[in-house]
Coordinates of C-alpha atoms (C1' of nucleotides) in Angstrom, one line a residue:
Chain U
M1 CA -10.0 16.5 37.0
A2 CA -9.9 16.2 33.3
Y3 CA -8.9 13.0 31.7
R4 CA -5.5 13.1 30.1
R5 CA -4.1 10.4 27.9
T6 CA -1.1 8.9 29.4
P7 CA 2.0 7.8 27.4
A8 CA 1.2 4.2 28.0
V9 CA -2.3 4.5 26.6
Q10 CA -0.9 6.5 23.7
A11 CA 1.6 3.9 23.0
R12 CA -1.0 1.2 23.0
L13 CA -3.2 3.2 20.7
D14 CA -0.3 3.8 18.3
A15 CA 0.5 0.1 18.3
Q16 CA -3.1 -0.7 17.6
R17 CA -3.2 1.7 14.7
T18 CA 0.0 0.1 13.3
A19 CA -1.6 -3.3 13.7
V20 CA -4.6 -2.1 11.7
V21 CA -2.4 -0.9 8.9
E22 CA -0.3 -4.0 9.0
A23 CA -3.4 -6.2 8.8
G24 CA -4.7 -4.1 5.9
L25 CA -1.4 -4.4 4.0
G26 CA -1.4 -8.2 4.5
L27 CA -4.9 -8.5 3.2
L28 CA -4.2 -6.2 0.3
S29 CA -1.2 -8.3 -0.7
E30 CA -3.2 -11.5 -0.6
H31 CA -6.6 -10.5 -1.8
G32 CA -6.4 -7.0 -3.0
Y33 CA -8.9 -4.3 -2.1
A34 CA -11.6 -6.9 -2.5
G35 CA -10.3 -8.7 0.6
C36 CA -9.9 -5.5 2.7
T37 CA -13.3 -5.5 4.4
M38 CA -13.4 -3.6 7.7
A39 CA -14.4 -6.8 9.5
A40 CA -11.5 -8.8 8.0
V41 CA -9.0 -6.0 8.8
A42 CA -10.2 -5.8 12.3
A43 CA -10.1 -9.5 12.8
R44 CA -6.6 -9.8 11.6
A45 CA -5.5 -6.9 13.8
G46 CA -7.1 -8.6 16.7
I47 CA -9.7 -5.9 17.6
A48 CA -13.4 -5.4 17.1
T49 CA -14.8 -4.0 13.9
G50 CA -16.0 -0.8 15.5
S51 CA -12.6 -0.1 16.9
V52 CA -11.1 0.4 13.5
Y53 CA -13.1 3.6 13.4
R54 CA -11.2 4.9 16.3
H55 CA -8.3 5.3 13.9
F56 CA -9.9 5.8 10.5
P57 CA -13.1 7.6 9.9
S58 CA -14.1 5.5 7.0
K59 CA -13.0 2.6 4.8
A60 CA -12.0 5.0 2.1
A61 CA -9.6 6.7 4.5
L62 CA -8.0 3.4 5.5
S63 CA -7.8 2.4 1.8
V64 CA -6.0 5.6 1.0
E65 CA -3.5 5.2 3.8
L66 CA -2.8 1.6 2.7
F67 CA -2.3 2.8 -0.9
R68 CA 0.0 5.6 0.1
T69 CA 2.1 3.3 2.2
V70 CA 2.6 0.7 -0.5
V71 CA 3.2 3.3 -3.2
G72 CA 5.8 5.0 -1.0
R73 CA 7.8 1.8 -0.9
E74 CA 7.6 1.4 -4.6
V75 CA 8.7 4.9 -5.4
A76 CA 11.6 4.5 -3.0
A77 CA 12.6 1.2 -4.6
V78 CA 12.7 2.6 -8.1
S79 CA 14.4 5.8 -7.1
G80 CA 17.0 3.8 -5.4
A81 CA 17.5 1.6 -8.5
A82 CA 17.8 4.7 -10.6
N83 CA 20.5 6.3 -8.5
L84 CA 22.8 3.3 -8.4
R85 CA 26.3 4.5 -9.3
A86 CA 26.8 1.5 -11.5
H87 CA 24.4 3.0 -14.1
R88 CA 26.4 5.2 -16.4
T89 CA 23.8 6.3 -18.9
A90 CA 20.3 7.8 -18.7
A91 CA 19.0 4.9 -20.6
D92 CA 20.5 2.5 -18.0
R93 CA 18.7 4.4 -15.2
V94 CA 15.4 4.4 -17.0
V95 CA 15.7 0.8 -17.7
A96 CA 16.6 0.1 -14.1
V97 CA 13.4 1.9 -13.0
I98 CA 11.3 -0.1 -15.4
E99 CA 12.9 -3.4 -14.4
T100 CA 12.6 -2.7 -10.8
F101 CA 9.0 -1.7 -11.0
A102 CA 8.0 -4.6 -13.2
T103 CA 9.9 -7.3 -11.3
R104 CA 8.5 -6.2 -8.0
A105 CA 5.0 -6.1 -9.5
L106 CA 5.3 -9.5 -10.9
K107 CA 6.6 -10.8 -7.6
A108 CA 3.5 -9.5 -5.8
P109 CA 0.9 -9.7 -8.5
R110 CA -2.2 -9.3 -6.4
L111 CA -0.8 -6.3 -4.7
A112 CA 0.3 -4.7 -7.9
Y113 CA -3.0 -5.3 -9.5
A114 CA -4.7 -3.6 -6.6
L115 CA -2.5 -0.6 -6.9
L116 CA -2.6 -0.3 -10.7
A117 CA -6.0 -1.4 -11.9
E118 CA -8.4 -2.8 -9.4
P119 CA -11.7 -0.9 -9.4
V120 CA -11.6 1.0 -6.2
D121 CA -13.2 3.8 -4.2
P122 CA -12.8 7.1 -6.0
A123 CA -10.7 8.4 -3.2
V124 CA -8.1 5.8 -4.0
D125 CA -8.5 6.5 -7.6
A126 CA -7.5 10.1 -6.9
E127 CA -4.4 8.9 -5.2
R128 CA -3.4 6.9 -8.3
L129 CA -3.1 10.2 -10.1
V130 CA -0.6 11.6 -7.7
F131 CA 1.4 8.4 -7.6
R132 CA 1.6 8.3 -11.3
R133 CA 2.9 11.9 -11.2
A134 CA 5.6 10.8 -8.8
F135 CA 6.8 8.1 -11.1
R136 CA 6.6 10.5 -14.1
D137 CA 8.8 13.0 -12.3
V138 CA 11.4 10.3 -11.7
F139 CA 11.4 9.4 -15.3
A140 CA 11.3 13.0 -16.5
G141 CA 14.5 13.9 -14.5
L142 CA 16.4 11.0 -16.0
I143 CA 15.3 11.6 -19.5
A144 CA 15.9 15.4 -19.4
A145 CA 19.5 14.6 -18.2
G146 CA 19.9 12.2 -21.1
V147 CA 18.7 14.7 -23.6
D148 CA 20.9 17.5 -22.2
S149 CA 24.0 15.3 -22.5
G150 CA 23.1 14.4 -26.0
E151 CA 22.8 10.7 -25.2
L152 CA 19.1 10.8 -26.1
P153 CA 17.5 12.5 -29.1
P154 CA 15.7 15.8 -28.4
Q155 CA 12.2 15.2 -27.0
D156 CA 9.7 16.5 -24.5
A157 CA 11.0 14.7 -21.4
R158 CA 7.7 15.3 -19.6
L159 CA 5.7 13.7 -22.3
T160 CA 8.0 10.7 -22.8
A161 CA 8.0 10.2 -19.0
S162 CA 4.3 10.2 -18.8
A163 CA 4.0 7.8 -21.7
L164 CA 6.5 5.4 -20.1
V165 CA 4.6 5.4 -16.9
G166 CA 1.4 4.5 -18.7
A167 CA 3.1 2.0 -20.9
G168 CA 4.7 0.2 -17.9
A169 CA 1.5 0.1 -15.9
E170 CA -0.7 -1.0 -18.7
A171 CA 1.7 -3.6 -20.0
L172 CA 1.8 -5.2 -16.6
I173 CA -2.0 -5.4 -16.1
G174 CA -2.4 -8.2 -18.5
P175 CA 0.3 -10.5 -17.1
L176 CA -0.8 -9.5 -13.6
T177 CA -4.4 -10.7 -14.0
G178 CA -3.5 -13.7 -16.0
P179 CA -2.0 -16.2 -13.5
S180 CA -4.1 -15.4 -10.5
A181 CA -7.5 -14.5 -11.9
G182 CA -9.4 -17.0 -13.9
E183 CA -9.3 -15.0 -17.0
A184 CA -9.4 -16.5 -20.5
A185 CA -6.0 -18.1 -21.3
G186 CA -3.4 -16.4 -23.3
E187 CA -2.5 -13.7 -20.8
A188 CA 0.2 -15.7 -19.0
A189 CA 3.0 -13.8 -17.4
G190 CA 5.6 -15.3 -19.6
P191 CA 9.2 -14.9 -18.5
G192 CA 9.7 -12.6 -21.5
T193 CA 7.5 -9.8 -20.1
V194 CA 10.2 -7.8 -18.5
P195 CA 12.7 -8.0 -21.3
A196 CA 10.0 -7.1 -23.8
L197 CA 9.1 -4.1 -21.8
V198 CA 12.7 -3.1 -21.6
T199 CA 13.0 -3.3 -25.3
F200 CA 9.9 -1.2 -25.7
T201 CA 11.3 1.4 -23.4
L202 CA 14.7 1.6 -25.0
R203 CA 13.1 2.0 -28.4
A204 CA 10.7 4.6 -27.2
L205 CA 13.5 6.6 -25.7
G206 CA 15.2 6.7 -29.1
V207 CA 18.3 4.8 -27.9
P208 CA 20.2 4.2 -31.1
D209 CA 21.0 0.5 -30.7
A210 CA 17.8 -0.5 -29.0
D211 CA 18.1 -4.2 -30.0
H212 CA 20.9 -4.9 -27.5
A213 CA 21.6 -8.3 -26.1
Chain A
M1 CA -57.7 -6.3 -16.5
A2 CA -54.0 -5.9 -16.3
Y3 CA -52.3 -2.7 -17.3
R4 CA -50.8 -2.9 -20.7
R5 CA -48.4 -0.3 -21.9
T6 CA -49.6 1.2 -25.1
P7 CA -47.2 1.9 -28.0
A8 CA -47.7 5.6 -27.4
V9 CA -46.6 5.3 -23.8
Q10 CA -43.7 3.2 -24.7
A11 CA -42.5 5.7 -27.2
R12 CA -42.7 8.5 -24.7
L13 CA -40.7 6.4 -22.3
D14 CA -38.1 5.7 -24.8
A15 CA -37.8 9.3 -25.7
Q16 CA -37.5 10.2 -22.0
R17 CA -34.7 7.6 -21.6
T18 CA -32.9 9.1 -24.6
A19 CA -33.3 12.5 -23.2
V20 CA -31.7 11.4 -20.0
V21 CA -28.7 9.9 -21.8
E22 CA -28.4 13.0 -23.9
A23 CA -28.5 15.2 -20.9
G24 CA -25.8 13.0 -19.2
L25 CA -23.6 13.1 -22.2
G26 CA -23.8 16.9 -22.3
L27 CA -23.0 17.3 -18.7
L28 CA -20.2 14.8 -19.0
S29 CA -18.7 16.8 -21.9
E30 CA -18.9 20.0 -20.0
H31 CA -18.1 19.1 -16.4
G32 CA -17.1 15.5 -16.3
Y33 CA -18.5 13.0 -13.9
A34 CA -18.3 15.6 -11.2
G35 CA -21.1 17.5 -13.0
C36 CA -23.2 14.4 -13.6
T37 CA -25.3 14.5 -10.5
M38 CA -28.7 12.8 -10.8
A39 CA -30.4 16.1 -10.1
A40 CA -28.4 17.9 -12.8
V41 CA -29.1 15.2 -15.3
A42 CA -32.8 15.2 -14.6
A43 CA -33.0 19.0 -14.8
R44 CA -31.4 19.1 -18.2
A45 CA -33.6 16.3 -19.4
G46 CA -36.6 18.2 -18.2
I47 CA -37.9 15.6 -15.8
A48 CA -38.0 15.2 -12.0
T49 CA -35.0 13.7 -10.3
G50 CA -36.9 10.7 -9.2
S51 CA -37.9 9.9 -12.7
V52 CA -34.4 9.1 -13.7
Y53 CA -34.7 6.0 -11.6
R54 CA -37.4 4.8 -13.9
H55 CA -34.7 4.2 -16.4
F56 CA -31.6 3.5 -14.4
P57 CA -31.6 1.7 -11.1
S58 CA -28.6 3.7 -9.8
K59 CA -26.3 6.5 -10.6
A60 CA -23.6 4.0 -11.2
A61 CA -25.7 2.3 -13.9
L62 CA -26.3 5.6 -15.6
S63 CA -22.6 6.4 -15.4
V64 CA -21.7 3.1 -16.9
E65 CA -24.1 3.6 -19.8
L66 CA -22.7 7.1 -20.5
F67 CA -19.2 5.7 -20.4
R68 CA -20.0 2.9 -22.8
T69 CA -21.7 5.2 -25.2
V70 CA -18.9 7.6 -25.5
V71 CA -16.2 5.0 -25.6
G72 CA -18.1 3.2 -28.3
R73 CA -17.8 6.3 -30.4
E74 CA -14.1 6.6 -29.8
V75 CA -13.4 3.0 -30.6
A76 CA -15.4 3.3 -33.9
A77 CA -13.5 6.5 -34.7
V78 CA -10.0 5.0 -34.3
S79 CA -11.0 1.8 -36.0
G80 CA -12.2 3.8 -38.9
A81 CA -9.0 5.7 -39.0
A82 CA -7.0 2.5 -38.9
N83 CA -8.8 1.0 -41.8
L84 CA -8.5 3.8 -44.2
R85 CA -7.2 2.4 -47.5
A86 CA -4.8 5.3 -47.8
H87 CA -2.6 3.7 -45.1
R88 CA -0.2 1.4 -46.6
T89 CA 1.9 0.3 -43.6
A90 CA 1.1 -1.1 -40.2
A91 CA 3.0 1.9 -38.7
D92 CA 0.8 4.2 -40.6
R93 CA -2.3 2.6 -39.2
V94 CA -1.1 2.6 -35.7
V95 CA -0.1 6.3 -36.0
A96 CA -3.6 7.0 -37.4
V97 CA -5.1 5.5 -34.3
I98 CA -3.0 7.4 -32.0
E99 CA -3.5 10.7 -33.9
T100 CA -7.2 10.2 -34.1
F101 CA -7.5 9.3 -30.4
A102 CA -5.3 12.2 -29.2
T103 CA -6.7 14.8 -31.5
R104 CA -10.3 13.9 -30.5
A105 CA -9.3 13.9 -26.8
L106 CA -7.7 17.3 -27.0
K107 CA -10.7 18.7 -28.8
A108 CA -13.0 17.6 -25.9
P109 CA -10.6 17.7 -23.0
R110 CA -13.2 17.6 -20.2
L111 CA -14.8 14.5 -21.7
A112 CA -11.5 12.8 -22.4
Y113 CA -10.3 13.4 -18.8
A114 CA -13.6 12.0 -17.5
L115 CA -13.1 8.8 -19.6
L116 CA -9.4 8.4 -18.9
A117 CA -8.6 9.5 -15.4
E118 CA -11.3 11.2 -13.4
P119 CA -11.8 9.4 -10.1
V120 CA -15.1 7.6 -10.5
D121 CA -17.4 5.0 -9.2
P122 CA -15.8 1.5 -9.2
A123 CA -18.3 0.3 -11.7
V124 CA -17.1 2.8 -14.2
D125 CA -13.5 1.9 -13.3
A126 CA -14.3 -1.6 -14.2
E127 CA -15.5 -0.5 -17.6
R128 CA -12.2 1.3 -18.2
L129 CA -10.5 -2.1 -18.1
V130 CA -12.7 -3.5 -20.9
F131 CA -12.4 -0.3 -22.9
R132 CA -8.6 -0.4 -22.7
R133 CA -8.7 -4.0 -23.8
A134 CA -10.7 -3.0 -26.8
F135 CA -8.1 -0.4 -27.8
R136 CA -5.3 -2.9 -27.1
D137 CA -6.9 -5.4 -29.4
V138 CA -7.1 -2.8 -32.2
F139 CA -3.4 -2.1 -31.8
A140 CA -2.4 -5.8 -31.4
G141 CA -4.0 -6.7 -34.7
L142 CA -2.2 -3.9 -36.5
I143 CA 1.1 -4.7 -34.9
A144 CA 0.9 -8.4 -35.5
A145 CA 0.3 -7.8 -39.2
G146 CA 3.3 -5.5 -39.3
V147 CA 5.5 -8.1 -37.6
D148 CA 4.3 -10.8 -39.9
S149 CA 5.0 -8.8 -43.0
G150 CA 8.5 -8.0 -41.8
E151 CA 7.8 -4.3 -41.6
L152 CA 8.2 -4.3 -37.9
P153 CA 10.9 -6.0 -35.8
P154 CA 9.8 -9.2 -34.0
Q155 CA 8.0 -8.4 -30.8
D156 CA 5.1 -9.5 -28.5
A157 CA 2.3 -7.6 -30.3
R158 CA 0.0 -8.0 -27.3
L159 CA 2.5 -6.4 -25.0
T160 CA 3.5 -3.6 -27.3
A161 CA -0.2 -2.9 -27.9
S162 CA -1.0 -2.7 -24.2
A163 CA 2.0 -0.4 -23.6
L164 CA 0.9 1.9 -26.4
V165 CA -2.6 2.1 -25.0
G166 CA -1.2 3.1 -21.6
A167 CA 1.3 5.5 -23.1
G168 CA -1.3 7.3 -25.1
A169 CA -3.7 7.6 -22.2
E170 CA -1.2 8.7 -19.7
A171 CA 0.6 11.1 -22.0
L172 CA -2.7 12.9 -22.6
I173 CA -3.7 13.2 -19.0
G174 CA -1.3 16.0 -18.3
P175 CA -2.2 18.2 -21.3
L176 CA -5.8 17.4 -20.6
T177 CA -5.8 18.7 -17.1
G178 CA -3.5 21.6 -17.7
P179 CA -5.6 24.1 -19.6
S180 CA -9.0 23.5 -17.9
A181 CA -8.1 22.7 -14.3
G182 CA -6.3 25.2 -12.2
E183 CA -3.1 23.2 -12.0
A184 CA 0.3 24.5 -11.6
A185 CA 1.6 25.9 -14.8
G186 CA 3.8 24.0 -17.1
E187 CA 1.3 21.4 -18.2
A188 CA 0.0 23.3 -21.1
A189 CA -1.4 21.3 -24.0
G190 CA 1.2 22.6 -26.4
P191 CA 0.6 22.1 -30.1
G192 CA 3.5 19.7 -30.1
T193 CA 1.7 17.1 -28.0
V194 CA 0.3 15.0 -30.8
P195 CA 3.5 15.0 -32.9
A196 CA 5.6 14.1 -29.9
L197 CA 3.3 11.2 -29.1
V198 CA 3.5 10.0 -32.7
T199 CA 7.3 10.1 -32.5
F200 CA 7.2 8.1 -29.3
T201 CA 4.9 5.6 -30.9
L202 CA 7.0 5.1 -34.0
R203 CA 10.1 4.7 -32.0
A204 CA 8.5 2.2 -29.6
L205 CA 7.3 0.1 -32.5
G206 CA 10.8 -0.1 -33.8
V207 CA 10.2 1.7 -37.0
P208 CA 13.6 2.1 -38.6
D209 CA 13.4 5.8 -39.5
A210 CA 11.4 7.0 -36.6
D211 CA 12.6 10.6 -37.0
H212 CA 10.5 11.3 -40.0
A213 CA 9.4 14.7 -41.1
Chain B
dG1 C1' -39.2 -10.4 -8.6
dT2 C1' -38.1 -12.0 -4.1
dC3 C1' -35.0 -13.5 -0.8
dT4 C1' -30.6 -14.1 1.2
dA5 C1' -26.0 -12.8 2.2
dT6 C1' -22.6 -9.6 2.9
dA7 C1' -20.6 -5.3 4.3
dC8 C1' -20.4 -0.5 6.0
dG9 C1' -21.0 2.4 9.8
dT10 C1' -23.3 3.3 14.5
dC11 C1' -24.7 2.6 19.2
dG12 C1' -25.5 1.3 23.9
dA13 C1' -23.3 -1.2 27.4
dT14 C1' -19.2 -2.7 29.8
dA15 C1' -14.7 -2.5 31.5
dG16 C1' -11.0 0.1 32.7
dA17 C1' -8.0 4.3 33.0
dC18 C1' -7.5 8.8 35.3
Chain N
dG1 C1' -16.4 9.4 40.4
dT2 C1' -15.9 10.7 35.8
dC3 C1' -14.5 10.0 31.4
dT4 C1' -12.9 6.9 27.7
dA5 C1' -11.8 2.9 25.0
dT6 C1' -13.5 -1.4 23.4
dC7 C1' -16.7 -4.6 22.1
dG8 C1' -20.0 -6.8 19.2
dA9 C1' -24.5 -6.7 17.7
dC10 C1' -27.7 -4.0 15.0
dG11 C1' -29.7 -0.9 11.1
dT12 C1' -29.5 -0.1 6.5
dA13 C1' -28.2 -0.5 1.9
dT14 C1' -26.8 -3.2 -1.8
dA15 C1' -25.6 -7.2 -4.7
dG16 C1' -26.3 -11.8 -6.2
dA17 C1' -29.0 -16.2 -6.4
dC18 C1' -33.0 -18.7 -7.3

DNA sequence: GTCTATACGTCGATAGAC
DNA sequence: GTCTATCGACGTATAGAC
C-alpha cells in the first residue's frame, strides 16, 4: 500500500514551513540578510538545518520568499495610505505614499536596508526590480490622475513615478545605514528626513506652492 | 637559484591582464554581466579559461574591477560636465550632470543597465553603493553651493543629492530595458526621456522657473 | 601564504507514520 | 513491512586573520 500524506502530517508540515518563514522574517528584521544563515533560521524555527531544505531548495529560494513577503506588506501599506478618502488631491496621495514608506522604513531600519540596498544574492536582486515596478505603478496611477485633472503640470507620469521611487529609496539609504551601522558620522537619521523628502517630492511633482507649512 | 620574473615576462603578463579587462569591458557593453562568463572573457582575450585566474582570483573580483573601471569613466565624465566654465548657476551644473549621465547611459544601454540594475554578484552590488555615494557627493557639492549663494531654496543638500541620484538611476532603468529586452511594450526610450528628467530635476531642486524652454 | 572559522548543501541513520 | 520525515554531522568552498 502506497504511502499517503495524512491531513495531520500535512498540517504539521505547513506549520513547520510557516515557522521557517517566521524565523527568517525575524532574523531579517534584526540582522538583515547577513543574519539569515540557514543554520540560524533552522535554530530559530526549532528544527534541524537539513530540514529547512524540505521546504526550500536553496538559501536563495528562501531569501526570495522572505523578500516577497515583506515587500507585499509594504506595497499594501502604501496602497492603503494612498487610497484614504481623506486625501483630496493627487499630491496628497503621493505624499501619503512617500510618508508611509519612509516612516515605516525608518521604524525598521535594518529590515528596510535589507530590502533596499544590502548586497544580496542575484535572485533577490531580481526581485528588487519587480518590487520597484510595483511601487512605480502605484505612483504612476496617482500622478496620471493628477495630470488629467489639471492639478499637476503635464508630465510623463511613468517617468516621474520611476524617479520618485528611486529618489525615495536612495534618500533613505543614508539615514538607514547611519544609526545602526558604524559608518562615518554625519549620516544620522535626523527627524527632518521625512519632511525633507516630502518637500522634494512636492517640488518634483510640480506642485505650485511646494513650500507649504 | 630562484626564479626571477624578467621584465619581458612581466610586460607580457601586464598585456595579458589588460587584454582580459578589455575583453570583459567589451562583453559587458554588449551583453551585460550575463555575457561575462569566464570562458567568454578568456576566449575574447585569446587565452585559456584557466589563465584568467592568473590575474583574478575569482569571477567576482573580475566583475568588480570591470565595474570600477566603467564607473570611473562615468564619474569623470559627469564631473567634467559639471565643471565647465560655461555653466554659471548651480542648477546648470546639476542639469549638466544629469544630462551627461542620462545621455551616455542611453547611448550604451546594455552597459548602463548592467551598472545600474542587472542582478549581479553581491560583491558588485556592494560597489554600487560606493559608486552611488560618489555621484551623491558630486551633486551635494553643487547643491550646497547653490543654497549658500541663495540661488536655491534652503534644503538638506545631502538628501536632495541622494534623491537625485536615485531618481536619475531609476528613471533610466525603464527606458534602458525597453528597447533591448523583450519587455512588454510601452517602455520605449522616447526622445523625451532626457528633457523630462531635466524638468524633474529642476523642479526638485526648487528652481523658481522650472518650466523653462 | 597558511590556517582557521564559517556557512551552504548533502547524506546515512534513526524514528515514526502508513 | 515499507516508505518518509527528521536529525545532525560531514564535505567542500570560501573568507578573513595572523
